Short mmCIF file of C-alpha atoms in Angstrom, two decimals:
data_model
loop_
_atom_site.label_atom_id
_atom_site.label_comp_id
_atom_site.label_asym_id
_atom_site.label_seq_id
_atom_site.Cartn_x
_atom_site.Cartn_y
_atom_site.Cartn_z
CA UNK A 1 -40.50 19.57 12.32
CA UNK A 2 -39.74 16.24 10.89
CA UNK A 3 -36.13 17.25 10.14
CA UNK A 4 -35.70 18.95 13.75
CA UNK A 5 -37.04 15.16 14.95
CA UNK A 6 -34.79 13.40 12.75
CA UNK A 7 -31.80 15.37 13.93
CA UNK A 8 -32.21 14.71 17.35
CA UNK A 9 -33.22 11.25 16.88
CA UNK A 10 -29.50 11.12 14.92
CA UNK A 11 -27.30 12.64 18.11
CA UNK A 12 -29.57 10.31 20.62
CA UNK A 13 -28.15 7.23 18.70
CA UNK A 14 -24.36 8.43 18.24
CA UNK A 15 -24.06 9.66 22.28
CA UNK A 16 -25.72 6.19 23.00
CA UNK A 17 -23.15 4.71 20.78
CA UNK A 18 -20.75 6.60 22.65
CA UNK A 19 -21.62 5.87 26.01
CA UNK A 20 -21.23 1.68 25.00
CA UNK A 21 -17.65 1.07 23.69
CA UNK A 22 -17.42 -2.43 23.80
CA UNK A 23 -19.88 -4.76 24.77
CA UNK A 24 -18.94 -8.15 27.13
CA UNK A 25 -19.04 -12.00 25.69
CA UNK A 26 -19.67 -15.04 27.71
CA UNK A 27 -19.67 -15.62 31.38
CA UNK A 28 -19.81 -12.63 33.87
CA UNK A 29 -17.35 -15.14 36.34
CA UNK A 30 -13.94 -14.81 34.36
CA UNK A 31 -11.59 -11.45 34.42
CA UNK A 32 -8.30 -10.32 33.35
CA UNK A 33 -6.18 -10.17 35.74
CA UNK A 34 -2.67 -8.73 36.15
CA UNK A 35 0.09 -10.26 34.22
CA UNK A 36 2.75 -9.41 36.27
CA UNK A 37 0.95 -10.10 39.41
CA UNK A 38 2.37 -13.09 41.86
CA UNK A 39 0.35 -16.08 40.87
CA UNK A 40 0.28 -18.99 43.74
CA UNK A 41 -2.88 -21.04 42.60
CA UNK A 42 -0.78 -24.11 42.96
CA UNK A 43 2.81 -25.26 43.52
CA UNK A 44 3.68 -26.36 40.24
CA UNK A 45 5.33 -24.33 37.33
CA UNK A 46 3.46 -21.43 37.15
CA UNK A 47 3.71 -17.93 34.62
CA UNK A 48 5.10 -16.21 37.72
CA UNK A 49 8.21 -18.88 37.77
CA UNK A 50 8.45 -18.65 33.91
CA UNK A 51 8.52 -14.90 34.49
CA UNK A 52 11.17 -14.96 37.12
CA UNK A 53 13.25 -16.49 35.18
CA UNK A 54 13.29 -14.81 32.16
CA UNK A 55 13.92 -12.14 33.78
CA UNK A 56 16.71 -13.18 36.16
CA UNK A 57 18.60 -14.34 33.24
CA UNK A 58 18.50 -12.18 30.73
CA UNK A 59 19.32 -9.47 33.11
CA UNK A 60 22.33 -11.12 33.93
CA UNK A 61 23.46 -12.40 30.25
CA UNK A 62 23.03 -8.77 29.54
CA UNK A 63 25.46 -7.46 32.51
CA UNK A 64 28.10 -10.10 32.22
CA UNK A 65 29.71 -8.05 28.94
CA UNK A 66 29.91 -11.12 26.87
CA UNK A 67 27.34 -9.97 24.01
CA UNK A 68 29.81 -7.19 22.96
CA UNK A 69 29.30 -5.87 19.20
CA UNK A 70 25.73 -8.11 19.47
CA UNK A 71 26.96 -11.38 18.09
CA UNK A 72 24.67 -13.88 16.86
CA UNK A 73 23.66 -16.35 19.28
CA UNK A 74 21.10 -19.98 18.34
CA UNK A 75 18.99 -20.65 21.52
CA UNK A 76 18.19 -23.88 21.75
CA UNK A 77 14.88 -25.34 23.90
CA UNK A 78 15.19 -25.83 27.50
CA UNK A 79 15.45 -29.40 28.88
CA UNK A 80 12.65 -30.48 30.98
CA UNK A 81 13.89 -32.49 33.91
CA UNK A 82 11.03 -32.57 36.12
CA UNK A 83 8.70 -34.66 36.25
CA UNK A 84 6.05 -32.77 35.41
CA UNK A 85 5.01 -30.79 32.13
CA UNK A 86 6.35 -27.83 31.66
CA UNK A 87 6.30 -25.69 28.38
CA UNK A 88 10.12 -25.22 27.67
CA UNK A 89 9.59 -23.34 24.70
CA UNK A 90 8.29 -20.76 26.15
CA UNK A 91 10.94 -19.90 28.70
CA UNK A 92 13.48 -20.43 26.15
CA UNK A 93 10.85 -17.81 24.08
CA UNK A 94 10.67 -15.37 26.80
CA UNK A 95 14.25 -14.95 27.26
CA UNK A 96 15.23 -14.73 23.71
CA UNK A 97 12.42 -11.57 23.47
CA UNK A 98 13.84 -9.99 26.44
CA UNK A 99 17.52 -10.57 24.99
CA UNK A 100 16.21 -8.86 21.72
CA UNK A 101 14.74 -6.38 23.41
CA UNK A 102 18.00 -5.05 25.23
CA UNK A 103 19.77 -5.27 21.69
CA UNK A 104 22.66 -7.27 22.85
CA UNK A 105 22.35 -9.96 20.45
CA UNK A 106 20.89 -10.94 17.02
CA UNK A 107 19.71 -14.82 16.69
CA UNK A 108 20.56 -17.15 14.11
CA UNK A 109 17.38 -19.72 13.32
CA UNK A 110 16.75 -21.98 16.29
CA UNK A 111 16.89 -25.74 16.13
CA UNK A 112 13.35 -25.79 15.76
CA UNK A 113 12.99 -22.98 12.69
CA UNK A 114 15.88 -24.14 10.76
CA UNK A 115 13.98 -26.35 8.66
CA UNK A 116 11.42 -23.53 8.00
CA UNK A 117 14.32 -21.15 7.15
CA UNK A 118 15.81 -24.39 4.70
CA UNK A 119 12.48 -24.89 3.12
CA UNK A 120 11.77 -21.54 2.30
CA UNK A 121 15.54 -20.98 0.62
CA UNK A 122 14.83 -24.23 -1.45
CA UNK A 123 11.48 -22.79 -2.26
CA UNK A 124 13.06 -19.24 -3.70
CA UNK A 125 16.16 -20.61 -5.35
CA UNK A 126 14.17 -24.18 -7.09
CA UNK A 127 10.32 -23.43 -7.90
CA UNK A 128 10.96 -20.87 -10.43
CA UNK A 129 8.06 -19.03 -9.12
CA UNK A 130 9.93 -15.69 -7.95
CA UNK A 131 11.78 -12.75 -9.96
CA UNK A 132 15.75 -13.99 -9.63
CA UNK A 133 16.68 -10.05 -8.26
CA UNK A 134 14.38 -10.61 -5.43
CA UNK A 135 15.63 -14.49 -4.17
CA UNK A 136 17.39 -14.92 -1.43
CA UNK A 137 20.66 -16.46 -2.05
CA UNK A 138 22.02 -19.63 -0.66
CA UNK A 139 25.22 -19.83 1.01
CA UNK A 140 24.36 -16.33 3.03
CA UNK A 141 22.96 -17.52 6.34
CA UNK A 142 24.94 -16.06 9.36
CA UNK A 143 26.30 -18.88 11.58
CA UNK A 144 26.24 -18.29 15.43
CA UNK A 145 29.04 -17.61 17.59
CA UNK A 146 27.38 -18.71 20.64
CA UNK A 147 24.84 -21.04 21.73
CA UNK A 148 22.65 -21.13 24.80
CA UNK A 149 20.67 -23.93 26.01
CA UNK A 150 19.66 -24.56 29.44
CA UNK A 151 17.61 -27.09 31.84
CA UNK A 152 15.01 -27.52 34.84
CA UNK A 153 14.89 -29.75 37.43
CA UNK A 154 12.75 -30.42 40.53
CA UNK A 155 12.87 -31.93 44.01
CA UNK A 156 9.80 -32.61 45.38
CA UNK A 157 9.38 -33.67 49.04
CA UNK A 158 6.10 -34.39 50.25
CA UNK A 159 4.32 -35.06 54.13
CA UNK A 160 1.19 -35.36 55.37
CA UNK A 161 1.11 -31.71 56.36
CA UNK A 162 3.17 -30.11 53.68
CA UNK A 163 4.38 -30.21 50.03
CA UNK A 164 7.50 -29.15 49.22
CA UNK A 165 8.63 -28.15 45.12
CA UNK A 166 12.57 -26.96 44.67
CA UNK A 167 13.27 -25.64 40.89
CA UNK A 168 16.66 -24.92 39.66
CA UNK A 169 17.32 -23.41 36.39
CA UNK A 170 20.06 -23.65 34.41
CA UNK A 171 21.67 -21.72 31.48
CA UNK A 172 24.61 -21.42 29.81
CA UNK A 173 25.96 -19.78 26.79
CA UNK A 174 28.73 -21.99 24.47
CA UNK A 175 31.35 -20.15 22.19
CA UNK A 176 30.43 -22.53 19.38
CA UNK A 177 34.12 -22.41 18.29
CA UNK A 178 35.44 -23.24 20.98
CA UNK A 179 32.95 -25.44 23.06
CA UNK A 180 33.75 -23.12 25.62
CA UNK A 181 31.22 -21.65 28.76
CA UNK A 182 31.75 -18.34 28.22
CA UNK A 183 28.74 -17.76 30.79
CA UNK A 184 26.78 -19.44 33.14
CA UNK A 185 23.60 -18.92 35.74
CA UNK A 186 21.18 -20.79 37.75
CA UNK A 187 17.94 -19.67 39.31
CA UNK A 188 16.24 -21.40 42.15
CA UNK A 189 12.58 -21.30 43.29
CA UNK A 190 10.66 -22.57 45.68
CA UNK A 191 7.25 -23.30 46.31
CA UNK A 192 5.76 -24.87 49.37
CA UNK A 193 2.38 -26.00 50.24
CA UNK A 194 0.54 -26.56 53.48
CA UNK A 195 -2.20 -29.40 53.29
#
């Protein structure tokens, strides 16, 4: 009898177990929402916009024929020219993913990681701490053939009925060589708000 008991006591807690995957932190007022979906809280910079973009661009980067035989390309950050904060870094992020992803190009160390990437070759080749067949050498970093770098701007006209935000985005990629636009784009956006 007690076994019978103890049995059933045993499935009762695993199909309870069952029936509660995963149970819910914090407030009961905050979601997830779609990522993808059109986001229009405010006027200002916004994940759609950074979305947008990314996209825009890299699809035409990839088109244009350019990236033939996946050179290397160094992105370098976005210039913020409005005057409000925007994170640069991660448009300049989003399209280098998306780039990767269509396997047109391989990047060389950004601006930003090249002293990580120095650091960590001075590190291998100096401390003595690692086994010599498994160091990296020095002199074997792959330099870029192209660069891209970019910028966005803002208008902003305001009345006493309406406000009025025009972005334009930028981007270019530089044969390094050269100095020479081998590509350019711009993307515009705008967001307008009724008081």
């Amino acid at each position: 009898m007690f076994a019978r008991f103890s049995c059933i006591a045993v499935i009762a807690l695993l199909a309870s177990g069952c029936a509660n995957t995963s149970p819910t932190l914090g407030s009961k007022n905050i979601s997830y929402g779609d990522t993808k979906a059109v986001e229009t809280v405010t006027n200002e910079f916004g994940s759609t916009d950074l979305q947008m973009i990314a996209e825009s661009m890299t699809r035409s980067l990839a088109q244009s024929g350019i990236l033939q035989g996946r050179p290397v390309v160094q992105v370098y950050d976005v210039k913020n020219k409005t005057s409000e904060y925007i994170d640069t870094r991660e448009i300049t992020t989003s399209i280098k993913t998306q780039l990767m992803k269509t396997g047109v190009a391989r990047f060389a160390s950004d601006n930003n990681a090249m002293q990580s990437q120095v650091d960590q070759l001075k590190l291998q080749n100096q401390s003595g701490l690692y086994k010599k067949s498994t160091v990296a050498k020095t002199g074997n970093m792959v330099a870029a053939k192209y660069r891209i770098e970019g910028s966005i701007s803002s208008i902003v006209k305001r009345s006493s009925d309406y406000k009025d935000v025009f972005y334009k985005f930028s981007l270019q990629l530089i044969d390094v060589e050269s100095g020479l636009a081998e590509w350019m784009d711009e993307k515009d956006i705008r967001k307008t708000t009724e008081r």
